[in-house]
Every structure is written in C-alpha cells, then in structure tokens.
Amino acid sequence: MSKSEPLGCLFLTDGPKESFEKIMKAKTDSYTGISYEKNNRSSLANLIEIMAALKGDSPQGIAGKYEKYDHRYFKEELAFEYSKYFENFRVKYSSVTMAQIKNVIELGASEAQQSASCAMEIFLEALNK
C-alpha cells in the first residue's frame, strides 16, 4: 500500500467498498502462496504486516495461517478485517460536526498558548538569574 499516493493510500475514513478496491489493487508479486519475506517479497510483507496489526498477531503467524492460499484470497480477507476493524471509527467520525472540531481546535490552541507562556516565563527567569 502506498503511503504517499492518495489512490493507493488506505485512509481510516475509507468505506468498505473503497478500502476493498484499494487492497485488491495493491501490488504483490508473481510467487505462489503467502510467505513473510520482507526483503524478497516486500509488497506482500507490507500487506501481511497490516493484517498482523489488525489481528494482534505477528507477521510470521499471519503468513503461516495463509501460506496455502493465493494472493486474491488473502487480500479479500485483509479487506474484510480492515473494514471491520475501523467500522466503529467511521461511524463515530461521521457523527462529528464541524462545530465540535472547531471547539476542540480552539481548546487545544488555548491550552498550547498557556503552556507556551508558562514555559517562556520560566525560560526568561532562568536567563535573568
């Protein structure tokens, strides 16, 4: 999966259909089976690492579970797990209003300004000693 090209990036807000399409288009290789070989099969290793993170397993454990399957089956499983994992996030995200976002930003800016002022006072006092 690409980290820099929007067409290949997985976003937390991607719906099930969009994430499925991106995962199915993800680059793998021409070897058969699923194995975790970071140097020789880096594109597939990336997908395995994503699945491992979603499932709370090691990349080696994921590769072992899917070693007899083809790339298509593995990617379908990954797309399902990705969609399921972020389902609650997408629901909560869709219910957030711009007013709520603005309030959080304003609160954060106010707290940051107070913290910076306090730090600046300490710094200036230290210089004057």
Short mmCIF file of N, CA, C and O in Angstrom, two decimals:
data_model
loop_
_atom_site.label_atom_id
_atom_site.label_comp_id
_atom_site.label_asym_id
_atom_site.label_seq_id
_atom_site.Cartn_x
_atom_site.Cartn_y
_atom_site.Cartn_z
N MET A 1 0.85 -1.17 0.00
CA MET A 1 0.00 0.00 0.00
C MET A 1 0.89 1.23 0.00
O MET A 1 1.88 1.29 0.71
N SER A 2 0.51 2.20 -0.78
CA SER A 2 1.29 3.44 -0.86
C SER A 2 1.04 4.33 0.34
O SER A 2 -0.07 4.42 0.83
N LYS A 3 2.10 4.98 0.79
CA LYS A 3 1.94 5.94 1.88
C LYS A 3 1.89 7.36 1.33
O LYS A 3 1.56 8.29 2.04
N SER A 4 2.22 7.54 0.05
CA SER A 4 2.30 8.89 -0.50
C SER A 4 1.33 9.15 -1.65
O SER A 4 1.05 10.29 -1.96
N GLU A 5 0.85 8.13 -2.30
CA GLU A 5 -0.07 8.32 -3.42
C GLU A 5 -1.50 8.11 -2.95
O GLU A 5 -1.86 7.00 -2.55
N PRO A 6 -2.34 9.15 -3.00
CA PRO A 6 -3.71 9.03 -2.48
C PRO A 6 -4.51 7.86 -3.06
O PRO A 6 -5.31 7.27 -2.35
N LEU A 7 -4.28 7.51 -4.31
CA LEU A 7 -5.04 6.41 -4.88
C LEU A 7 -4.69 5.07 -4.25
O LEU A 7 -5.48 4.15 -4.24
N GLY A 8 -3.50 4.96 -3.68
CA GLY A 8 -3.07 3.72 -3.06
C GLY A 8 -3.05 3.76 -1.55
O GLY A 8 -2.72 2.77 -0.91
N CYS A 9 -3.38 4.89 -0.98
CA CYS A 9 -3.36 5.04 0.49
C CYS A 9 -4.66 4.51 1.09
O CYS A 9 -5.74 4.77 0.56
N LEU A 10 -4.54 3.82 2.18
CA LEU A 10 -5.72 3.45 2.96
C LEU A 10 -5.93 4.54 4.00
O LEU A 10 -5.03 4.85 4.77
N PHE A 11 -7.13 5.10 4.01
CA PHE A 11 -7.46 6.12 5.00
C PHE A 11 -8.44 5.52 6.00
O PHE A 11 -9.25 4.66 5.65
N LEU A 12 -8.37 5.98 7.22
CA LEU A 12 -9.26 5.46 8.26
C LEU A 12 -10.72 5.71 7.91
O LEU A 12 -11.59 4.97 8.35
N THR A 13 -10.98 6.72 7.13
CA THR A 13 -12.35 7.06 6.78
C THR A 13 -12.85 6.36 5.52
O THR A 13 -14.01 6.53 5.14
N ASP A 14 -12.00 5.57 4.86
CA ASP A 14 -12.43 4.82 3.68
C ASP A 14 -13.54 3.85 4.05
O ASP A 14 -13.43 3.13 5.04
N GLY A 15 -14.58 3.83 3.26
CA GLY A 15 -15.65 2.88 3.47
C GLY A 15 -15.23 1.49 3.04
O GLY A 15 -14.17 1.30 2.42
N PRO A 16 -16.06 0.49 3.34
CA PRO A 16 -15.72 -0.89 3.00
C PRO A 16 -15.43 -1.09 1.50
O PRO A 16 -14.47 -1.77 1.14
N LYS A 17 -16.23 -0.49 0.64
CA LYS A 17 -16.04 -0.67 -0.80
C LYS A 17 -14.72 -0.04 -1.25
O LYS A 17 -13.95 -0.66 -1.99
N GLU A 18 -14.47 1.17 -0.79
CA GLU A 18 -13.25 1.87 -1.18
C GLU A 18 -11.99 1.16 -0.68
O GLU A 18 -11.03 0.97 -1.42
N SER A 19 -12.00 0.73 0.58
CA SER A 19 -10.82 0.03 1.10
C SER A 19 -10.65 -1.32 0.41
O SER A 19 -9.53 -1.73 0.13
N PHE A 20 -11.76 -2.01 0.10
CA PHE A 20 -11.68 -3.28 -0.62
C PHE A 20 -11.00 -3.07 -1.98
O PHE A 20 -10.09 -3.83 -2.35
N GLU A 21 -11.43 -2.06 -2.71
CA GLU A 21 -10.85 -1.81 -4.04
C GLU A 21 -9.36 -1.49 -3.95
O GLU A 21 -8.57 -1.98 -4.75
N LYS A 22 -8.98 -0.68 -2.97
CA LYS A 22 -7.57 -0.33 -2.82
C LYS A 22 -6.73 -1.54 -2.46
O LYS A 22 -5.63 -1.73 -3.00
N ILE A 23 -7.22 -2.35 -1.56
CA ILE A 23 -6.46 -3.54 -1.14
C ILE A 23 -6.35 -4.53 -2.28
O ILE A 23 -5.29 -5.11 -2.51
N MET A 24 -7.42 -4.71 -3.03
CA MET A 24 -7.38 -5.66 -4.14
C MET A 24 -6.42 -5.20 -5.24
O MET A 24 -5.85 -6.01 -5.95
N LYS A 25 -6.22 -3.89 -5.38
CA LYS A 25 -5.29 -3.35 -6.38
C LYS A 25 -3.85 -3.30 -5.87
O LYS A 25 -2.94 -3.00 -6.63
N ALA A 26 -3.65 -3.58 -4.61
CA ALA A 26 -2.32 -3.48 -4.02
C ALA A 26 -1.35 -4.43 -4.71
O ALA A 26 -1.69 -5.57 -5.05
N LYS A 27 -0.15 -3.97 -4.90
CA LYS A 27 0.91 -4.75 -5.54
C LYS A 27 1.30 -5.93 -4.65
O LYS A 27 1.40 -5.80 -3.43
N THR A 28 1.50 -7.08 -5.27
CA THR A 28 2.06 -8.23 -4.55
C THR A 28 3.27 -8.71 -5.36
O THR A 28 4.20 -7.96 -5.54
N ASP A 29 3.26 -9.94 -5.82
CA ASP A 29 4.35 -10.46 -6.64
C ASP A 29 3.82 -11.65 -7.43
O ASP A 29 2.64 -11.99 -7.37
N SER A 30 4.69 -12.29 -8.18
CA SER A 30 4.26 -13.40 -9.04
C SER A 30 4.47 -14.78 -8.40
O SER A 30 4.16 -15.79 -9.00
N TYR A 31 4.98 -14.81 -7.17
CA TYR A 31 5.18 -16.08 -6.48
C TYR A 31 3.84 -16.61 -5.97
O TYR A 31 2.93 -15.85 -5.66
N THR A 32 3.74 -17.92 -5.85
CA THR A 32 2.51 -18.50 -5.31
C THR A 32 2.61 -18.60 -3.80
O THR A 32 3.70 -18.70 -3.23
N GLY A 33 1.46 -18.59 -3.17
CA GLY A 33 1.41 -18.73 -1.72
C GLY A 33 1.72 -17.44 -1.00
O GLY A 33 2.11 -16.44 -1.58
N ILE A 34 1.52 -17.51 0.30
CA ILE A 34 1.75 -16.36 1.17
C ILE A 34 2.90 -16.70 2.11
O ILE A 34 2.86 -17.70 2.82
N SER A 35 3.94 -15.87 2.07
CA SER A 35 5.05 -16.03 3.00
C SER A 35 5.58 -14.65 3.37
O SER A 35 5.49 -13.72 2.58
N TYR A 36 6.08 -14.55 4.58
CA TYR A 36 6.59 -13.28 5.06
C TYR A 36 8.09 -13.21 4.82
O TYR A 36 8.88 -13.77 5.57
N GLU A 37 8.46 -12.55 3.74
CA GLU A 37 9.86 -12.36 3.37
C GLU A 37 10.05 -10.88 3.08
O GLU A 37 9.85 -10.44 1.95
N LYS A 38 10.43 -10.14 4.09
CA LYS A 38 10.49 -8.69 4.00
C LYS A 38 11.41 -8.20 2.87
O LYS A 38 11.10 -7.22 2.20
N ASN A 39 12.51 -8.88 2.63
CA ASN A 39 13.46 -8.45 1.59
C ASN A 39 13.05 -8.91 0.20
O ASN A 39 13.17 -8.16 -0.76
N ASN A 40 12.59 -10.15 0.08
CA ASN A 40 12.28 -10.71 -1.24
C ASN A 40 10.86 -10.43 -1.70
O ASN A 40 10.58 -10.45 -2.90
N ARG A 41 9.95 -10.22 -0.76
CA ARG A 41 8.53 -10.04 -1.09
C ARG A 41 7.99 -8.84 -0.30
O ARG A 41 7.03 -8.94 0.44
N SER A 42 8.62 -7.69 -0.50
CA SER A 42 8.32 -6.53 0.34
C SER A 42 6.89 -6.03 0.20
O SER A 42 6.28 -5.61 1.19
N SER A 43 6.31 -6.09 -0.99
CA SER A 43 4.93 -5.63 -1.16
C SER A 43 3.96 -6.53 -0.41
O SER A 43 3.05 -6.05 0.27
N LEU A 44 4.15 -7.82 -0.53
CA LEU A 44 3.31 -8.77 0.20
C LEU A 44 3.56 -8.65 1.70
O LEU A 44 2.63 -8.70 2.51
N ALA A 45 4.81 -8.44 2.08
CA ALA A 45 5.15 -8.29 3.50
C ALA A 45 4.40 -7.10 4.11
O ALA A 45 3.93 -7.17 5.25
N ASN A 46 4.26 -6.03 3.35
CA ASN A 46 3.53 -4.86 3.81
C ASN A 46 2.07 -5.23 4.12
O ASN A 46 1.53 -4.86 5.17
N LEU A 47 1.45 -5.97 3.23
CA LEU A 47 0.05 -6.39 3.45
C LEU A 47 -0.05 -7.32 4.66
O LEU A 47 -0.99 -7.22 5.45
N ILE A 48 0.91 -8.21 4.78
CA ILE A 48 0.92 -9.14 5.92
C ILE A 48 1.07 -8.35 7.23
O ILE A 48 0.40 -8.66 8.22
N GLU A 49 1.92 -7.34 7.23
CA GLU A 49 2.11 -6.52 8.43
C GLU A 49 0.84 -5.76 8.81
O GLU A 49 0.53 -5.62 9.99
N ILE A 50 0.10 -5.30 7.81
CA ILE A 50 -1.17 -4.63 8.09
C ILE A 50 -2.14 -5.62 8.74
O ILE A 50 -2.76 -5.32 9.76
N MET A 51 -2.24 -6.81 8.16
CA MET A 51 -3.13 -7.83 8.72
C MET A 51 -2.69 -8.20 10.14
O MET A 51 -3.54 -8.34 11.04
N ALA A 52 -1.40 -8.33 10.35
CA ALA A 52 -0.89 -8.67 11.69
C ALA A 52 -1.28 -7.60 12.71
O ALA A 52 -1.70 -7.92 13.83
N ALA A 53 -1.17 -6.34 12.32
CA ALA A 53 -1.55 -5.25 13.22
C ALA A 53 -3.04 -5.29 13.53
O ALA A 53 -3.45 -5.09 14.68
N LEU A 54 -3.85 -5.56 12.53
CA LEU A 54 -5.30 -5.61 12.72
C LEU A 54 -5.71 -6.77 13.62
O LEU A 54 -6.64 -6.66 14.42
N LYS A 55 -5.03 -7.90 13.49
CA LYS A 55 -5.39 -9.12 14.21
C LYS A 55 -4.63 -9.29 15.53
O LYS A 55 -4.90 -10.22 16.27
N GLY A 56 -3.64 -8.42 15.78
CA GLY A 56 -2.84 -8.57 17.00
C GLY A 56 -1.98 -9.81 16.96
O GLY A 56 -1.79 -10.49 17.98
N ASP A 57 -1.45 -10.12 15.81
CA ASP A 57 -0.62 -11.31 15.61
C ASP A 57 0.72 -10.87 15.04
O ASP A 57 0.92 -9.71 14.68
N SER A 58 1.64 -11.79 14.93
CA SER A 58 2.93 -11.49 14.30
C SER A 58 2.80 -11.68 12.79
O SER A 58 1.96 -12.45 12.33
N PRO A 59 3.64 -11.01 12.01
CA PRO A 59 3.63 -11.24 10.57
C PRO A 59 3.88 -12.71 10.22
O PRO A 59 3.25 -13.26 9.32
N GLN A 60 4.77 -13.35 10.98
CA GLN A 60 5.06 -14.77 10.72
C GLN A 60 3.81 -15.63 10.99
O GLN A 60 3.54 -16.58 10.26
N GLY A 61 3.08 -15.29 12.05
CA GLY A 61 1.85 -16.02 12.37
C GLY A 61 0.80 -15.88 11.29
O GLY A 61 0.13 -16.84 10.91
N ILE A 62 0.66 -14.66 10.77
CA ILE A 62 -0.31 -14.41 9.69
C ILE A 62 0.11 -15.17 8.44
O ILE A 62 -0.71 -15.83 7.79
N ALA A 63 1.39 -15.08 8.09
CA ALA A 63 1.88 -15.79 6.90
C ALA A 63 1.65 -17.29 7.03
O ALA A 63 1.24 -17.95 6.07
N GLY A 64 1.88 -17.82 8.20
CA GLY A 64 1.65 -19.25 8.43
C GLY A 64 0.19 -19.63 8.27
O GLY A 64 -0.14 -20.68 7.71
N LYS A 65 -0.69 -18.78 8.74
CA LYS A 65 -2.14 -19.05 8.64
C LYS A 65 -2.61 -19.06 7.18
O LYS A 65 -3.49 -19.83 6.81
N TYR A 66 -2.01 -18.21 6.36
CA TYR A 66 -2.47 -18.06 4.97
C TYR A 66 -1.50 -18.66 3.94
O TYR A 66 -1.69 -18.46 2.74
N GLU A 67 -0.51 -19.42 4.37
CA GLU A 67 0.54 -19.89 3.46
C GLU A 67 0.02 -20.71 2.28
O GLU A 67 0.62 -20.70 1.21
N LYS A 68 -1.07 -21.40 2.44
CA LYS A 68 -1.58 -22.25 1.36
C LYS A 68 -2.57 -21.53 0.44
O LYS A 68 -3.06 -22.09 -0.53
N TYR A 69 -2.86 -20.27 0.75
CA TYR A 69 -3.85 -19.52 -0.04
C TYR A 69 -3.15 -18.64 -1.08
O TYR A 69 -1.96 -18.36 -0.99
N ASP A 70 -3.96 -18.18 -2.05
CA ASP A 70 -3.41 -17.29 -3.07
C ASP A 70 -3.54 -15.83 -2.63
O ASP A 70 -4.19 -15.52 -1.63
N HIS A 71 -2.93 -14.95 -3.41
CA HIS A 71 -2.93 -13.53 -3.09
C HIS A 71 -4.34 -12.96 -3.03
O HIS A 71 -4.66 -12.16 -2.15
N ARG A 72 -5.18 -13.35 -3.96
CA ARG A 72 -6.54 -12.81 -4.02
C ARG A 72 -7.31 -13.12 -2.73
O ARG A 72 -7.93 -12.24 -2.15
N TYR A 73 -7.25 -14.36 -2.30
CA TYR A 73 -7.96 -14.75 -1.08
C TYR A 73 -7.43 -13.96 0.12
O TYR A 73 -8.19 -13.45 0.93
N PHE A 74 -6.10 -13.85 0.21
CA PHE A 74 -5.50 -13.11 1.33
C PHE A 74 -5.95 -11.65 1.31
O PHE A 74 -6.30 -11.08 2.34
N LYS A 75 -5.94 -11.03 0.14
CA LYS A 75 -6.35 -9.63 0.05
C LYS A 75 -7.82 -9.46 0.39
O LYS A 75 -8.20 -8.48 1.02
N GLU A 76 -8.66 -10.39 -0.01
CA GLU A 76 -10.08 -10.32 0.36
C GLU A 76 -10.24 -10.39 1.88
O GLU A 76 -11.04 -9.65 2.47
N GLU A 77 -9.50 -11.28 2.51
CA GLU A 77 -9.54 -11.40 3.97
C GLU A 77 -9.03 -10.12 4.63
O GLU A 77 -9.62 -9.65 5.61
N LEU A 78 -7.96 -9.56 4.10
CA LEU A 78 -7.42 -8.32 4.63
C LEU A 78 -8.43 -7.19 4.50
O LEU A 78 -8.64 -6.42 5.45
N ALA A 79 -9.08 -7.08 3.36
CA ALA A 79 -10.07 -6.03 3.15
C ALA A 79 -11.22 -6.17 4.15
O ALA A 79 -11.68 -5.18 4.72
N PHE A 80 -11.66 -7.39 4.39
CA PHE A 80 -12.73 -7.63 5.36
C PHE A 80 -12.29 -7.21 6.76
O PHE A 80 -13.01 -6.51 7.47
N GLU A 81 -11.11 -7.64 7.17
CA GLU A 81 -10.60 -7.32 8.51
C GLU A 81 -10.39 -5.82 8.68
O GLU A 81 -10.69 -5.26 9.73
N TYR A 82 -9.86 -5.16 7.65
CA TYR A 82 -9.63 -3.72 7.71
C TYR A 82 -10.96 -2.98 7.89
O TYR A 82 -11.08 -2.11 8.75
N SER A 83 -11.94 -3.35 7.09
CA SER A 83 -13.24 -2.70 7.16
C SER A 83 -13.89 -2.91 8.52
O SER A 83 -14.43 -1.98 9.13
N LYS A 84 -13.83 -4.14 9.01
CA LYS A 84 -14.41 -4.48 10.32
C LYS A 84 -13.69 -3.73 11.44
O LYS A 84 -14.34 -3.19 12.34
N TYR A 85 -12.38 -3.66 11.38
CA TYR A 85 -11.58 -3.05 12.44
C TYR A 85 -11.92 -1.56 12.61
O TYR A 85 -12.00 -1.05 13.72
N PHE A 86 -12.12 -0.85 11.49
CA PHE A 86 -12.35 0.59 11.55
C PHE A 86 -13.83 0.98 11.44
O PHE A 86 -14.14 2.17 11.33
N GLU A 87 -14.72 0.01 11.52
CA GLU A 87 -16.15 0.30 11.40
C GLU A 87 -16.63 1.29 12.47
O GLU A 87 -17.29 2.29 12.16
N ASN A 88 -16.33 1.04 13.73
CA ASN A 88 -16.76 1.95 14.81
C ASN A 88 -16.17 3.34 14.64
O ASN A 88 -16.85 4.34 14.88
N PHE A 89 -14.93 3.40 14.22
CA PHE A 89 -14.29 4.70 13.99
C PHE A 89 -15.04 5.48 12.92
O PHE A 89 -15.31 6.67 13.10
N ARG A 90 -15.36 4.82 11.81
CA ARG A 90 -16.07 5.50 10.72
C ARG A 90 -17.43 6.02 11.17
O ARG A 90 -17.84 7.12 10.82
N VAL A 91 -18.13 5.23 11.98
CA VAL A 91 -19.44 5.65 12.48
C VAL A 91 -19.29 6.89 13.36
O VAL A 91 -20.01 7.88 13.20
N LYS A 92 -18.33 6.85 14.29
CA LYS A 92 -18.12 8.00 15.18
C LYS A 92 -17.65 9.22 14.39
O LYS A 92 -18.09 10.34 14.64
N TYR A 93 -16.76 8.99 13.44
CA TYR A 93 -16.23 10.10 12.64
C TYR A 93 -17.35 10.79 11.86
O TYR A 93 -17.38 12.02 11.78
N SER A 94 -18.25 10.01 11.32
CA SER A 94 -19.34 10.60 10.52
C SER A 94 -20.32 11.41 11.36
O SER A 94 -21.06 12.22 10.84
N SER A 95 -20.31 11.20 12.68
CA SER A 95 -21.24 11.93 13.53
C SER A 95 -20.64 13.21 14.11
O SER A 95 -21.33 13.99 14.76
N VAL A 96 -19.36 13.44 13.88
CA VAL A 96 -18.70 14.63 14.39
C VAL A 96 -19.06 15.83 13.51
O VAL A 96 -19.00 15.75 12.29
N THR A 97 -19.42 16.93 14.16
CA THR A 97 -19.78 18.14 13.40
C THR A 97 -18.59 19.08 13.30
O THR A 97 -17.63 18.99 14.09
N MET A 98 -18.66 20.00 12.36
CA MET A 98 -17.59 20.99 12.20
C MET A 98 -17.49 21.87 13.45
O MET A 98 -16.40 22.29 13.82
N ALA A 99 -18.61 22.15 14.09
CA ALA A 99 -18.60 22.95 15.32
C ALA A 99 -17.81 22.24 16.41
O ALA A 99 -17.04 22.88 17.15
N GLN A 100 -17.97 20.92 16.52
CA GLN A 100 -17.22 20.16 17.52
C GLN A 100 -15.73 20.19 17.21
O GLN A 100 -14.90 20.34 18.11
N ILE A 101 -15.40 20.04 15.94
CA ILE A 101 -13.99 20.08 15.54
C ILE A 101 -13.39 21.45 15.85
O ILE A 101 -12.29 21.55 16.41
N LYS A 102 -14.14 22.51 15.54
CA LYS A 102 -13.67 23.87 15.81
C LYS A 102 -13.45 24.08 17.31
O LYS A 102 -12.45 24.66 17.72
N ASN A 103 -14.37 23.57 18.13
CA ASN A 103 -14.22 23.71 19.58
C ASN A 103 -12.96 23.01 20.10
O ASN A 103 -12.25 23.55 20.95
N VAL A 104 -12.70 21.82 19.59
CA VAL A 104 -11.50 21.08 20.01
C VAL A 104 -10.24 21.82 19.59
O VAL A 104 -9.29 21.94 20.37
N ILE A 105 -10.23 22.35 18.38
CA ILE A 105 -9.07 23.10 17.89
C ILE A 105 -8.84 24.35 18.74
O ILE A 105 -7.71 24.65 19.14
N GLU A 106 -9.92 25.07 19.03
CA GLU A 106 -9.80 26.29 19.84
C GLU A 106 -9.32 25.96 21.25
O GLU A 106 -8.47 26.67 21.80
N LEU A 107 -9.84 24.90 21.85
CA LEU A 107 -9.41 24.50 23.18
C LEU A 107 -7.93 24.11 23.17
O LEU A 107 -7.16 24.52 24.04
N GLY A 108 -7.54 23.35 22.18
CA GLY A 108 -6.13 22.94 22.06
C GLY A 108 -5.22 24.14 21.87
O GLY A 108 -4.13 24.21 22.46
N ALA A 109 -5.64 25.10 21.05
CA ALA A 109 -4.83 26.29 20.82
C ALA A 109 -4.69 27.10 22.10
O ALA A 109 -3.60 27.60 22.42
N SER A 110 -5.77 27.22 22.86
CA SER A 110 -5.74 27.96 24.12
C SER A 110 -4.80 27.30 25.12
O SER A 110 -3.99 27.96 25.77
N GLU A 111 -4.90 25.97 25.25
CA GLU A 111 -4.03 25.24 26.17
C GLU A 111 -2.57 25.33 25.74
O GLU A 111 -1.68 25.46 26.58
N ALA A 112 -2.33 25.26 24.44
CA ALA A 112 -0.96 25.36 23.93
C ALA A 112 -0.38 26.74 24.21
O ALA A 112 0.79 26.87 24.59
N GLN A 113 -1.20 27.77 24.06
CA GLN A 113 -0.74 29.13 24.32
C GLN A 113 -0.40 29.31 25.80
O GLN A 113 0.62 29.90 26.14
N GLN A 114 -1.23 28.79 26.68
CA GLN A 114 -0.97 28.88 28.11
C GLN A 114 0.32 28.15 28.48
O GLN A 114 1.15 28.65 29.24
N SER A 115 0.48 26.97 27.94
CA SER A 115 1.68 26.18 28.21
C SER A 115 2.93 26.88 27.69
O SER A 115 3.96 26.93 28.37
N ALA A 116 2.84 27.45 26.50
CA ALA A 116 3.98 28.15 25.92
C ALA A 116 4.32 29.39 26.73
O ALA A 116 5.50 29.70 26.95
N SER A 117 3.31 30.10 27.20
CA SER A 117 3.54 31.30 28.03
C SER A 117 4.26 30.93 29.33
O SER A 117 5.20 31.61 29.75
N CYS A 118 3.80 29.87 29.95
CA CYS A 118 4.42 29.40 31.20
C CYS A 118 5.88 29.00 30.95
O CYS A 118 6.77 29.38 31.71
N ALA A 119 6.12 28.27 29.89
CA ALA A 119 7.48 27.85 29.56
C ALA A 119 8.36 29.05 29.26
O ALA A 119 9.53 29.10 29.66
N MET A 120 7.80 30.05 28.59
CA MET A 120 8.56 31.25 28.25
C MET A 120 8.93 32.03 29.52
O MET A 120 10.05 32.53 29.65
N GLU A 121 8.01 32.10 30.47
CA GLU A 121 8.30 32.78 31.74
C GLU A 121 9.44 32.09 32.48
O GLU A 121 10.35 32.75 32.99
N ILE A 122 9.41 30.77 32.53
CA ILE A 122 10.48 30.01 33.19
C ILE A 122 11.81 30.24 32.49
O ILE A 122 12.84 30.45 33.13
N PHE A 123 11.78 30.26 31.17
CA PHE A 123 12.99 30.48 30.38
C PHE A 123 13.55 31.87 30.65
O PHE A 123 14.76 32.03 30.88
N LEU A 124 12.70 32.89 30.63
CA LEU A 124 13.16 34.25 30.85
C LEU A 124 13.70 34.45 32.26
O LEU A 124 14.70 35.16 32.46
N GLU A 125 13.05 33.83 33.25
CA GLU A 125 13.55 33.89 34.63
C GLU A 125 14.94 33.26 34.74
O GLU A 125 15.81 33.77 35.43
N ALA A 126 15.12 32.16 34.05
CA ALA A 126 16.43 31.48 34.08
C ALA A 126 17.51 32.37 33.44
O ALA A 126 18.66 32.35 33.88
N LEU A 127 17.16 33.10 32.42
CA LEU A 127 18.13 33.98 31.76
C LEU A 127 18.52 35.15 32.66
O LEU A 127 19.66 35.63 32.60
N ASN A 128 17.59 35.60 33.47
CA ASN A 128 17.83 36.77 34.32
C ASN A 128 18.57 36.42 35.61
O ASN A 128 18.91 37.32 36.38
N LYS A 129 18.79 35.15 35.89
CA LYS A 129 19.48 34.77 37.13
C LYS A 129 20.97 34.90 36.99
O LYS A 129 21.63 34.80 36.11
#
